[in-house]
Tab-separated table of C-alpha atoms in Angstrom:
chain	number	residue	atom	x	y	z
C	12	MET	CA	175.852	77.024	270.672
C	13	PRO	CA	173.671	78.899	268.686
C	14	ALA	CA	174.458	81.807	267.885
C	15	LEU	CA	172.774	85.513	269.909
C	16	PRO	CA	172.020	88.671	267.974
C	17	GLY	CA	174.728	91.286	266.635
C	18	GLU	CA	177.673	89.156	268.117
C	19	ALA	CA	180.687	89.179	265.219
C	20	GLY	CA	183.403	86.606	264.387
C	21	MET	CA	181.883	83.612	265.175
C	22	LYS	CA	181.883	81.663	261.947
C	23	MET	CA	179.552	78.828	263.533
C	24	GLU	CA	177.503	77.035	260.825
C	25	LYS	CA	173.547	77.216	261.666
C	26	PRO	CA	171.221	74.094	261.315
C	27	GLU	CA	169.023	73.723	258.614
C	28	SER	CA	165.794	74.578	261.340
C	29	GLN	CA	167.349	77.527	262.187
C	30	ALA	CA	168.470	79.238	259.689
C	31	ALA	CA	164.757	78.947	258.628
C	32	ALA	CA	163.974	80.055	261.640
C	33	ASN	CA	165.718	82.954	261.814
C	34	GLU	CA	165.248	84.224	258.087
C	35	GLN	CA	160.912	83.962	259.540
C	36	LYS	CA	162.054	86.846	262.670
C	37	PRO	CA	160.036	89.786	262.636
C	38	GLY	CA	161.812	92.936	262.266
C	39	ALA	CA	161.895	95.590	265.178
C	40	GLU	CA	158.993	97.195	264.731
C	41	GLU	CA	156.690	94.165	264.619
C	42	MET	CA	158.052	92.856	267.960
C	43	LYS	CA	156.938	96.048	269.587
C	44	LYS	CA	152.890	94.718	269.087
C	45	PRO	CA	152.013	92.082	270.862
C	46	THR	CA	150.350	88.414	269.306
C	47	ASP	CA	146.950	87.729	269.578
C	48	THR	CA	148.655	85.065	271.977
C	49	GLN	CA	150.079	87.134	274.104
C	50	LYS	CA	146.894	89.529	274.526
C	51	ALA	CA	144.538	86.681	275.639
C	52	ASP	CA	147.845	85.699	278.617
C	53	ALA	CA	148.065	89.833	279.858
C	54	SER	CA	143.939	89.320	280.325
C	55	GLN	CA	143.908	86.294	282.403
C	56	THR	CA	146.862	87.164	284.350
C	57	LYS	CA	144.975	91.031	285.215
C	58	PRO	CA	141.729	90.074	286.621
C	59	ALA	CA	139.102	92.902	285.700
C	60	ALA	CA	138.068	95.320	288.066
C	61	PRO	CA	135.247	94.056	290.042
C	62	LYS	CA	131.891	95.614	289.358
C	63	PRO	CA	129.843	97.603	291.824
C	64	THR	CA	127.138	95.974	293.047
C	65	PRO	CA	124.031	97.580	291.970
C	66	PRO	CA	121.387	98.879	293.919
C	67	PRO	CA	118.592	96.538	294.017
C	68	LYS	CA	115.761	96.723	291.513
C	69	ASN	CA	113.066	96.634	294.587
C	70	PRO	CA	114.241	98.275	297.714
C	71	GLN	CA	111.479	96.250	299.746
C	72	MET	CA	113.258	92.666	299.261
C	73	VAL	CA	115.775	94.104	301.578
C	74	VAL	CA	112.521	94.250	304.145
C	75	THR	CA	111.461	90.665	303.052
C	76	GLU	CA	114.360	88.890	303.314
C	77	LEU	CA	114.846	90.417	307.018
C	78	GLN	CA	110.799	89.871	307.883
C	79	ARG	CA	111.896	85.843	306.706
C	80	ALA	CA	114.742	85.862	308.701
C	81	ALA	CA	113.161	87.026	311.826
C	82	LEU	CA	110.037	84.661	311.002
C	83	LEU	CA	112.912	81.372	310.451
C	84	ARG	CA	115.195	82.097	313.291
C	85	ALA	CA	111.611	81.837	315.165
C	86	VAL	CA	110.339	78.966	314.437
C	87	TYR	CA	113.479	76.896	314.111
C	88	SER	CA	116.102	77.708	316.818
C	89	GLU	CA	116.719	76.222	319.546
C	90	ARG	CA	117.798	78.986	321.727
C	91	GLN	CA	113.924	80.239	322.070
C	92	LEU	CA	115.043	82.281	325.061
C	93	TYR	CA	117.442	84.548	323.345
C	94	GLU	CA	115.288	84.895	319.969
C	95	VAL	CA	112.467	86.700	322.709
C	96	MET	CA	115.097	88.939	324.080
C	97	VAL	CA	115.750	90.098	320.127
C	98	ASP	CA	112.590	90.618	319.419
C	99	PHE	CA	111.843	92.477	323.149
C	100	TRP	CA	114.943	94.707	322.296
C	101	GLU	CA	114.028	95.424	318.623
C	102	ASN	CA	110.230	96.514	319.569
C	103	HIS	CA	112.565	98.484	322.601
C	104	PHE	CA	114.734	100.267	320.127
C	105	SER	CA	111.748	100.579	317.418
C	106	ILE	CA	113.134	101.590	313.939
C	107	PHE	CA	110.681	101.955	311.105
C	108	ALA	CA	111.341	99.822	308.304
C	109	ASN	CA	109.746	101.729	305.818
C	110	LYS	CA	111.805	105.433	306.675
C	111	ASP	CA	113.963	106.028	303.438
C	112	ALA	CA	117.810	104.244	303.952
C	113	ASP	CA	116.503	102.488	306.570
C	114	ARG	CA	115.477	99.891	304.461
C	115	TYR	CA	118.708	99.313	303.771
C	116	LEU	CA	119.978	100.127	307.538
C	117	LEU	CA	118.265	97.787	309.474
C	118	THR	CA	119.937	94.566	308.228
C	119	SER	CA	122.395	95.752	310.254
C	120	PHE	CA	120.472	96.881	312.978
C	121	ASP	CA	119.637	93.772	313.660
C	122	ARG	CA	122.904	91.813	312.890
C	123	ASP	CA	125.719	94.170	314.586
C	124	THR	CA	123.373	96.520	317.227
C	125	ILE	CA	120.978	94.097	318.758
C	126	ARG	CA	122.104	90.544	318.070
C	127	PRO	CA	125.581	90.610	319.797
C	128	PHE	CA	124.403	92.916	323.186
C	129	ALA	CA	120.978	90.753	323.747
C	130	PHE	CA	121.741	89.769	326.989
C	131	GLY	CA	124.997	91.705	327.846
C	132	ARG	CA	125.472	95.000	329.479
C	133	PHE	CA	122.302	97.241	329.084
C	134	ARG	CA	125.232	100.001	328.211
C	135	ASP	CA	126.864	98.067	325.849
C	136	LEU	CA	123.536	97.979	323.987
C	137	LEU	CA	122.664	101.309	324.776
C	138	GLY	CA	125.805	102.545	322.967
C	139	ALA	CA	125.237	99.938	319.974
C	140	THR	CA	122.084	102.081	318.973
C	141	ALA	CA	123.401	105.692	319.749
C	142	HIS	CA	125.841	104.376	317.155
C	143	SER	CA	123.552	102.622	314.540
C	144	PRO	CA	122.795	104.458	311.525
C	145	ALA	CA	119.871	103.118	310.964
C	146	MET	CA	118.801	104.603	314.366
C	147	LEU	CA	121.198	107.919	313.681
C	148	PHE	CA	118.642	107.907	310.464
C	149	TYR	CA	115.672	107.013	311.801
C	150	LEU	CA	115.574	109.625	314.425
C	151	ASP	CA	117.046	112.402	312.854
C	152	ASN	CA	120.087	113.213	314.908
C	153	TRP	CA	122.487	112.628	311.308
C	154	ARG	CA	121.075	115.906	310.348
C	155	SER	CA	121.348	117.372	314.060
C	156	SER	CA	124.762	119.998	314.134
C	157	VAL	CA	125.628	123.155	316.189
C	158	ALA	CA	124.235	126.129	313.555
C	159	ARG	CA	126.707	127.808	311.595
C	160	PRO	CA	125.714	131.473	310.262
C	161	TYR	CA	127.758	132.490	307.472
C	162	PRO	CA	127.848	135.725	306.017
C	163	ALA	CA	125.904	137.274	303.146
C	164	THR	CA	127.465	137.185	300.149
C	165	LYS	CA	126.954	139.027	295.990
C	166	ASP	CA	124.335	136.100	295.172
C	167	LYS	CA	122.461	134.937	299.112
C	168	PRO	CA	121.735	137.231	302.116
C	169	ALA	CA	123.425	136.068	305.275
C	170	GLY	CA	121.780	133.020	306.856
C	171	ILE	CA	122.306	129.871	309.152
C	172	ASP	CA	123.586	126.254	308.402
C	173	GLY	CA	122.902	123.374	310.680
C	174	GLY	CA	120.691	123.184	313.666
C	175	LEU	CA	120.257	121.038	316.922
C	176	ASN	CA	117.557	118.242	315.588
C	177	GLU	CA	116.074	116.827	319.637
C	178	ASN	CA	114.152	114.061	318.392
C	179	TYR	CA	117.092	111.370	319.303
C	180	ALA	CA	117.514	112.812	322.277
C	181	ARG	CA	114.258	112.710	323.939
C	182	GLU	CA	112.983	109.412	322.746
C	183	LEU	CA	116.713	108.467	323.692
C	184	MET	CA	115.335	109.578	327.503
C	185	GLU	CA	111.637	108.846	326.675
C	186	LEU	CA	111.582	105.552	325.086
C	187	HIS	CA	115.181	103.929	325.425
C	188	THR	CA	116.333	105.055	329.372
C	189	MET	CA	114.773	106.670	331.153
C	190	GLY	CA	110.617	106.522	330.331
C	191	VAL	CA	108.147	109.456	330.035
C	192	ASP	CA	107.775	109.708	333.562
C	193	GLY	CA	111.504	109.437	334.288
C	194	GLY	CA	111.906	112.861	335.824
C	195	TYR	CA	113.939	114.966	332.712
C	196	THR	CA	112.919	118.110	332.007
C	197	GLN	CA	112.942	119.557	328.168
C	198	LYS	CA	116.375	121.448	328.884
C	199	ASP	CA	117.617	118.039	329.821
C	200	VAL	CA	116.248	117.014	326.188
C	201	GLN	CA	118.180	120.058	324.235
C	202	GLU	CA	121.397	119.695	326.261
C	203	VAL	CA	121.279	115.597	325.288
C	204	ALA	CA	120.635	117.169	321.536
C	205	ARG	CA	124.224	119.090	322.208
C	206	CYS	CA	126.153	116.636	323.373
C	207	PHE	CA	124.786	114.716	320.367
C	208	SER	CA	125.777	116.982	317.744
C	209	GLY	CA	128.544	116.032	315.195
C	210	TRP	CA	126.935	112.122	315.379
C	211	THR	CA	125.887	111.240	311.951
C	212	ILE	CA	126.652	109.068	309.025
C	213	GLN	CA	128.967	108.458	305.946
C	214	LYS	CA	127.377	108.288	303.013
C	215	PRO	CA	123.249	106.577	304.286
C	216	ASN	CA	122.558	106.129	301.449
C	217	GLU	CA	125.872	103.868	299.896
C	218	GLU	CA	127.842	102.360	302.935
C	219	GLY	CA	125.714	104.050	305.554
C	220	LEU	CA	128.847	104.192	308.106
C	221	PHE	CA	128.545	106.071	311.763
C	222	LEU	CA	130.879	109.034	311.740
C	223	TYR	CA	131.898	112.085	313.703
C	224	ARG	CA	132.090	115.145	312.260
C	225	PRO	CA	133.857	117.456	315.259
C	226	GLY	CA	133.231	120.632	313.183
C	227	LEU	CA	129.048	119.847	313.780
C	228	HIS	CA	129.580	119.348	317.284
C	229	ASP	CA	128.872	121.814	320.068
C	230	LYS	CA	131.577	122.619	321.980
C	231	GLY	CA	130.104	123.981	324.359
C	232	GLU	CA	129.582	123.583	328.158
C	233	LYS	CA	126.357	120.836	328.841
C	234	ILE	CA	124.088	120.174	331.804
C	235	VAL	CA	122.572	116.795	331.658
C	236	LEU	CA	120.510	115.832	334.336
C	237	GLY	CA	122.196	118.129	337.234
C	238	HIS	CA	126.024	116.660	335.956
C	239	ARG	CA	128.100	119.455	334.536
C	240	ILE	CA	130.040	118.541	330.699
C	241	LEU	CA	132.853	120.154	330.593
C	242	ALA	CA	133.755	122.137	327.408
C	243	GLY	CA	135.577	120.241	324.071
C	244	GLY	CA	134.857	116.937	325.090
C	245	GLY	CA	134.028	116.029	321.521
C	246	ILE	CA	132.469	112.912	320.598
C	247	ALA	CA	132.752	112.117	324.636
C	248	ASP	CA	129.820	114.581	325.404
C	249	GLY	CA	127.310	111.866	324.228
C	250	GLU	CA	129.394	108.645	325.273
C	251	ARG	CA	129.137	110.321	328.975
C	252	VAL	CA	125.511	110.837	328.331
C	253	LEU	CA	125.004	107.576	327.890
C	254	ASP	CA	126.973	106.392	331.213
C	255	ILE	CA	124.392	108.738	333.413
C	256	LEU	CA	120.911	107.243	331.371
C	257	ALA	CA	122.378	103.420	331.816
C	258	THR	CA	123.039	104.050	335.123
C	259	HIS	CA	120.153	106.204	336.341
C	260	PRO	CA	117.288	104.250	338.904
C	261	SER	CA	114.489	105.524	336.254
C	262	THR	CA	116.333	103.157	333.593
C	263	ALA	CA	116.342	100.162	335.847
C	264	HIS	CA	112.704	100.789	336.795
C	265	PHE	CA	112.142	101.593	333.521
C	266	ILE	CA	114.130	98.406	331.792
C	267	ALA	CA	112.813	96.165	335.070
C	268	LEU	CA	109.083	96.750	334.026
C	269	LYS	CA	109.249	96.273	330.571
C	270	LEU	CA	110.986	92.961	331.150
C	271	ALA	CA	108.554	91.748	334.190
C	272	ARG	CA	105.669	93.257	331.686
C	273	ARG	CA	106.740	90.764	328.786
C	274	PHE	CA	107.559	87.688	330.595
C	275	ILE	CA	104.572	87.905	333.376
C	276	SER	CA	101.417	89.960	332.758
C	277	ASP	CA	100.169	93.159	331.462
C	278	GLU	CA	100.341	94.703	335.618
C	279	PRO	CA	103.653	93.319	336.737
C	280	PRO	CA	103.744	92.977	340.122
C	281	GLN	CA	105.733	95.937	341.726
C	282	SER	CA	107.157	93.893	344.331
C	283	VAL	CA	109.114	91.954	341.329
C	284	ILE	CA	110.016	95.299	339.196
C	285	ASP	CA	111.328	96.506	342.332
C	286	ARG	CA	113.582	93.837	342.591
C	287	ALA	CA	114.548	93.242	339.586
C	288	ALA	CA	115.469	97.213	339.299
C	289	LYS	CA	117.982	96.309	342.372
C	290	VAL	CA	119.649	93.721	340.175
C	291	PHE	CA	120.192	95.897	337.121
C	292	LEU	CA	122.058	98.977	339.376
C	293	LYS	CA	123.687	96.413	341.936
C	294	THR	CA	125.064	94.390	338.474
C	295	ASP	CA	125.630	97.381	336.265
C	296	GLY	CA	123.033	96.855	333.673
C	297	SER	CA	123.759	92.797	333.292
C	298	ILE	CA	120.320	92.331	331.250
C	299	ARG	CA	121.196	88.626	331.609
C	300	GLU	CA	120.586	88.638	335.521
C	301	THR	CA	117.716	91.471	335.261
C	302	LEU	CA	116.333	88.759	333.710
C	303	ARG	CA	116.718	85.866	335.830
C	304	ALA	CA	115.422	87.699	338.845
C	305	ILE	CA	112.620	88.164	337.068
C	306	ILE	CA	112.231	84.469	335.684
C	307	THR	CA	113.042	82.950	339.214
C	308	ALA	CA	111.090	84.944	341.215
C	309	PRO	CA	108.041	83.751	342.971
C	310	GLU	CA	105.600	86.187	341.348
C	311	PHE	CA	106.822	84.113	337.991
C	312	PHE	CA	105.010	80.937	338.636
C	313	SER	CA	102.292	82.395	340.815
C	314	ARG	CA	98.005	81.363	339.391
C	315	LEU	CA	98.123	84.851	338.443
C	316	ALA	CA	100.420	84.908	336.060
C	317	TYR	CA	99.261	81.682	334.119
C	318	ARG	CA	98.315	82.235	330.647
C	319	THR	CA	97.560	85.938	331.408
C	320	LYS	CA	99.433	87.613	328.912
C	321	ILE	CA	97.960	87.566	324.943
C	322	ARG	CA	100.417	86.559	322.776
C	323	SER	CA	101.614	88.897	319.484
C	324	PRO	CA	100.476	88.338	316.348
C	325	PHE	CA	104.486	87.548	315.433
C	326	GLU	CA	104.360	85.149	318.656
C	327	TYR	CA	100.917	83.672	317.816
C	328	VAL	CA	101.911	82.211	314.155
C	329	VAL	CA	104.973	81.484	315.400
C	330	ALA	CA	104.140	79.477	318.228
C	331	ALA	CA	101.548	77.660	316.117
C	332	MET	CA	103.969	76.772	313.607
C	333	ARG	CA	106.468	74.958	315.940
C	334	ALA	CA	103.369	73.262	317.845
C	335	LEU	CA	102.298	71.586	314.986
C	336	ASN	CA	105.793	70.824	313.715
C	337	ALA	CA	105.344	73.175	310.677
C	338	GLU	CA	107.931	73.290	307.956
C	339	THR	CA	108.130	76.621	305.961
C	340	ASP	CA	110.267	78.470	303.664
C	341	ALA	CA	108.693	82.344	305.708
C	342	ASP	CA	107.599	83.100	302.116
C	343	ALA	CA	105.950	86.536	302.202
C	344	ALA	CA	102.516	84.494	303.012
C	345	VAL	CA	103.530	84.291	306.693
C	346	PRO	CA	104.681	88.286	307.394
C	347	GLY	CA	101.182	89.070	305.109
C	348	TRP	CA	99.367	86.687	308.360
C	349	ILE	CA	101.030	88.843	310.237
C	350	ALA	CA	100.478	92.385	309.444
C	351	ARG	CA	96.773	91.476	309.007
C	352	MET	CA	96.289	90.960	312.528
C	353	GLY	CA	97.714	94.183	313.079
C	354	GLN	CA	101.604	94.068	313.416
C	355	PRO	CA	104.029	94.241	309.947
C	356	LEU	CA	106.427	92.881	311.013
C	357	PHE	CA	109.765	96.115	311.241
C	358	GLY	CA	106.249	97.850	310.674
C	359	ARG	CA	105.486	100.236	313.773
C	360	ILE	CA	105.929	103.814	312.402
C	361	THR	CA	106.404	105.274	315.778
C	362	PRO	CA	109.608	105.047	317.819
C	363	ASP	CA	107.758	103.530	320.360
C	364	GLY	CA	107.646	100.415	319.397
C	365	TYR	CA	104.040	97.659	320.017
C	366	PRO	CA	102.149	97.861	323.159
C	367	ASP	CA	103.052	94.864	324.578
C	368	ARG	CA	99.321	94.963	326.451
C	369	ALA	CA	96.319	92.828	325.783
C	370	GLU	CA	94.165	95.819	324.478
C	371	GLN	CA	96.517	96.101	321.654
C	372	TRP	CA	95.586	92.616	319.444
C	373	LEU	CA	91.644	92.009	320.913
C	374	SER	CA	90.228	94.011	318.662
C	375	ALA	CA	87.422	91.412	316.279
C	376	GLY	CA	88.883	92.414	312.818
C	377	ALA	CA	92.436	90.897	314.110
C	378	MET	CA	90.904	87.531	316.082
C	379	LEU	CA	89.313	86.802	312.957
C	380	ALA	CA	92.146	87.176	311.270
C	381	ARG	CA	93.848	84.891	313.689
C	382	PHE	CA	91.093	82.248	312.884
C	383	ASN	CA	91.307	82.494	309.143
C	384	PHE	CA	95.097	82.273	310.160
C	385	ALA	CA	94.232	78.718	311.828
C	386	ASN	CA	92.662	77.255	308.744
C	387	ALA	CA	94.935	78.177	306.348
C	388	LEU	CA	97.692	76.673	308.667
C	389	GLY	CA	94.988	73.473	309.140
C	390	THR	CA	94.577	72.804	305.218
C	391	ASN	CA	98.302	73.393	304.048
C	392	GLY	CA	96.798	76.690	302.130
C	393	ILE	CA	99.941	78.586	302.610
C	394	LYS	CA	102.286	79.016	300.236
C	395	GLY	CA	105.637	77.461	301.568
C	396	THR	CA	104.268	76.459	304.760
C	397	ARG	CA	103.242	72.374	305.115
C	398	ILE	CA	102.174	70.776	308.124
C	399	ASP	CA	102.029	67.034	307.715
C	400	PRO	CA	100.133	65.681	311.000
C	401	ALA	CA	100.048	61.955	311.065
C	402	ARG	CA	103.723	62.798	312.045
C	403	TRP	CA	102.823	63.774	315.805
C	404	LEU	CA	98.852	61.999	316.225
C	405	GLY	CA	101.025	58.374	316.213
C	406	ASN	CA	98.388	55.672	316.626
C	407	ALA	CA	95.145	57.585	317.854
C	408	ASP	CA	92.845	55.871	316.007
C	409	LEU	CA	91.513	57.978	312.703
C	410	ASN	CA	87.962	56.872	312.916
C	411	ASP	CA	87.191	57.844	316.305
C	412	PRO	CA	86.912	62.108	316.101
C	413	ARG	CA	87.064	61.901	320.179
C	414	ALA	CA	90.603	60.406	320.356
C	415	ILE	CA	91.893	63.172	317.771
C	416	ALA	CA	90.037	66.059	319.943
C	417	ASP	CA	91.487	64.200	322.489
C	418	ARG	CA	95.014	64.216	321.565
C	419	LEU	CA	95.022	67.438	319.891
C	420	THR	CA	93.975	69.357	323.225
C	421	SER	CA	96.805	67.086	324.789
C	422	LEU	CA	99.789	67.586	322.880
C	423	LEU	CA	98.583	71.732	321.569
C	424	LEU	CA	96.748	73.359	325.122
C	425	ALA	CA	98.418	70.395	327.762
C	426	GLY	CA	94.749	69.407	328.514
C	427	ASP	CA	93.725	72.491	329.535
C	428	VAL	CA	90.501	73.322	328.145
C	429	SER	CA	87.833	76.023	328.649
C	430	PRO	CA	83.924	74.083	328.561
C	431	GLN	CA	83.203	76.928	325.726
C	432	THR	CA	86.658	75.078	323.460
C	433	LEU	CA	85.530	71.529	324.597
C	434	GLU	CA	82.114	72.007	323.343
C	435	ALA	CA	83.583	73.622	319.744
C	436	MET	CA	85.493	70.593	319.111
C	437	ASP	CA	82.504	68.091	320.582
C	438	LYS	CA	80.411	69.899	317.604
C	439	ILE	CA	83.115	68.565	315.105
C	440	ALA	CA	84.202	65.434	316.291
C	441	GLY	CA	80.569	64.624	317.309
C	442	LYS	CA	80.078	64.613	313.090
C	443	ASP	CA	80.361	61.052	310.870
C	444	PRO	CA	83.637	61.187	309.328
C	445	ALA	CA	81.910	60.141	306.437
C	446	ARG	CA	79.624	62.173	305.821
C	447	THR	CA	81.425	64.191	304.308
C	448	ASP	CA	78.953	66.969	302.974
C	449	GLU	CA	78.370	68.229	306.109
C	450	LEU	CA	82.375	70.329	306.512
C	451	SER	CA	81.928	71.993	303.618
C	452	GLU	CA	84.861	73.537	302.502
C	453	LEU	CA	86.919	71.771	304.421
C	454	LYS	CA	86.396	68.231	302.851
C	455	GLY	CA	88.684	66.262	301.082
C	456	VAL	CA	91.968	67.864	302.512
C	457	ASN	CA	94.456	66.291	301.758
C	458	TYR	CA	98.619	66.048	303.293
C	459	SER	CA	100.613	63.971	300.805
C	460	GLY	CA	103.537	64.994	300.551
C	461	ALA	CA	103.582	67.772	302.689
C	462	LEU	CA	107.337	68.029	304.213
C	463	VAL	CA	109.547	69.137	302.490
C	464	THR	CA	112.224	66.784	303.913
C	465	GLN	CA	110.519	63.691	304.230
C	466	LYS	CA	107.835	62.482	301.535
C	467	THR	CA	104.616	61.145	303.054
C	468	THR	CA	101.364	59.804	302.311
C	469	SER	CA	99.264	61.178	305.165
C	470	THR	CA	95.687	61.052	303.781
C	471	LEU	CA	93.239	61.585	307.096
C	472	PRO	CA	89.437	62.465	307.373
C	473	PRO	CA	88.671	65.483	306.781
C	474	TYR	CA	87.627	67.033	310.780
C	475	VAL	CA	91.208	66.395	311.654
C	476	ALA	CA	91.741	69.954	309.639
C	477	GLN	CA	88.629	71.392	311.760
C	478	LEU	CA	89.762	70.782	314.715
C	479	ILE	CA	93.423	71.679	314.469
C	480	THR	CA	92.094	75.086	312.941
C	481	MET	CA	89.654	74.828	316.280
C	482	VAL	CA	92.655	74.045	318.843
C	483	ILE	CA	94.782	77.021	316.981
C	484	GLY	CA	92.237	79.629	317.299
C	485	SER	CA	91.474	78.951	320.583
C	486	PRO	CA	91.616	81.636	323.204
C	487	GLU	CA	93.707	79.270	325.577
C	488	PHE	CA	96.421	79.106	322.817
C	489	GLN	CA	95.976	82.769	322.088
C	490	ARG	CA	97.817	82.970	325.143
C	491	ARG	CA	101.320	81.972	326.531
C-alpha cells in the first residue's frame, strides 16, 4: 500500500515510478487551480442556461402560419363537420389578427379556446372566449378597471386612474349571445362591464396569460338583466354573467338562427329556428344536439334549401381543392386568392365576423376573382398547389372532349348542370383538339410531376384545363 501524504514512522520503500510521480506533484497553490481538462469536464456537467426565444423578425409570419394551418386542416381533414364548426365559431367570436398583440395571441385562441369546445356546451365555449387573452385584448377589456382617484402631489394634480371599458360587455351581448334585438339595455352593458372589471392579461406582449386583478375590480352590487349580483363577488361576478347569458332564451334563439343560416339558407325557416332553440335550452346549451336538430330537420332536406347557400371564398377554395384532389402546402398564394375574393383569413376588422349571406360574396369583382382562381388551379398556376386530372378522369377517352366534359360534370357537379353552363362547356368541347392555336394561353398545359407524393406522366390535351376552369368557375359550383 503506498504511503499517504503526511504519515510519519512509515519507512516503506517507494517504487521508482511512484517516487517519480511524487516528485512531479504540484504544490498546494497549484492544486487549487483547475486544469484545462477539469474545465472541460465542468462545462459538460453544467448545461448552459437556455437562451430566451427571440421575437420573430416578421410578426406577420405568425398570422401566415395560422392561415396555412386553417387551410391545410380544411383541405385534408377527415373530420369535415368539425372543421366547419371551428370555422363557424371563429367567425362568430371574430378577432382581427392584425391588432397588435393579437398577432401572437390568436394561435392560442384557435388551439385552446375554440377547437376543444366546438361541439361541447355553449357555456364552456363562452367561458373560454371570455378568459381568452386574444379576446380580452381585441375588445379592450384588459384595460377595463374600476376608476381609482388619486390625490394631488407637488408635481401632479389630482386625477383618476383607470376606468371602465364597455367594448367587450357590449359585444358579449350583441354578437356573442343575445343578438342586437335580444332585449338588453345600455344599463345592462354598463353593469356587465363592471362585472368584468379586473379581467386582464399578464404581459400581453410576452406570455399573454389570463389574469384577474382584485384591486381593479368593481366590488359593488350589480344588476344584470334583472338578476341581482351581490357585492364582493370578485371574479365570480363575470362567471355569473356568463351563466345568465348562456341560458337566456334570446341566446338560444340567436345561436339557433346563426346555425340554421349556416347550414340551411340565408333565410332559414322559423320552424327550424324554434325547434333548435328549444333543444338548446333543454340540453343546457349542447352545441352537438342543437346542430343535430337542424341537420335532421325535414327543412334541411327540402328542395327549397337545395343549393341555396353561396360558398364563402374560404369554402370555395377548399371545396375546389378537395373536388380536384389537389396536393397543396397552403403557400401564401392560396390565402392571397381568398383575400382577393373578399375574405382575408382572420382579417375581419370589425368584431361582427363575415356576414353569412350571398350578397356579401356576389360582387362582380369577387366573382371575377373566383373565375381567375379556377383558371389558376386548373392550369397548375398556383405556387405550392398541384392537381393531376388523370387520376380522376379514369378511362375517359382523351380524344373525346364531350366525354371529358360529361365526366367532369358528373364528378364535380353531380350531373346537376344549368343550360348556360352546358352551353359554355359545349363551346369548349366542340373545338378540334388538334387545333391548339385556338386555345390561347391554355395550350400546352402539362401535368407531369404534378403530385408531391406520386410521380406522374400526365400530359393532357389543353381543353381539359379549360373544362376544369369552366366547371369550378360555374354558378353551380359556387353553391353548396
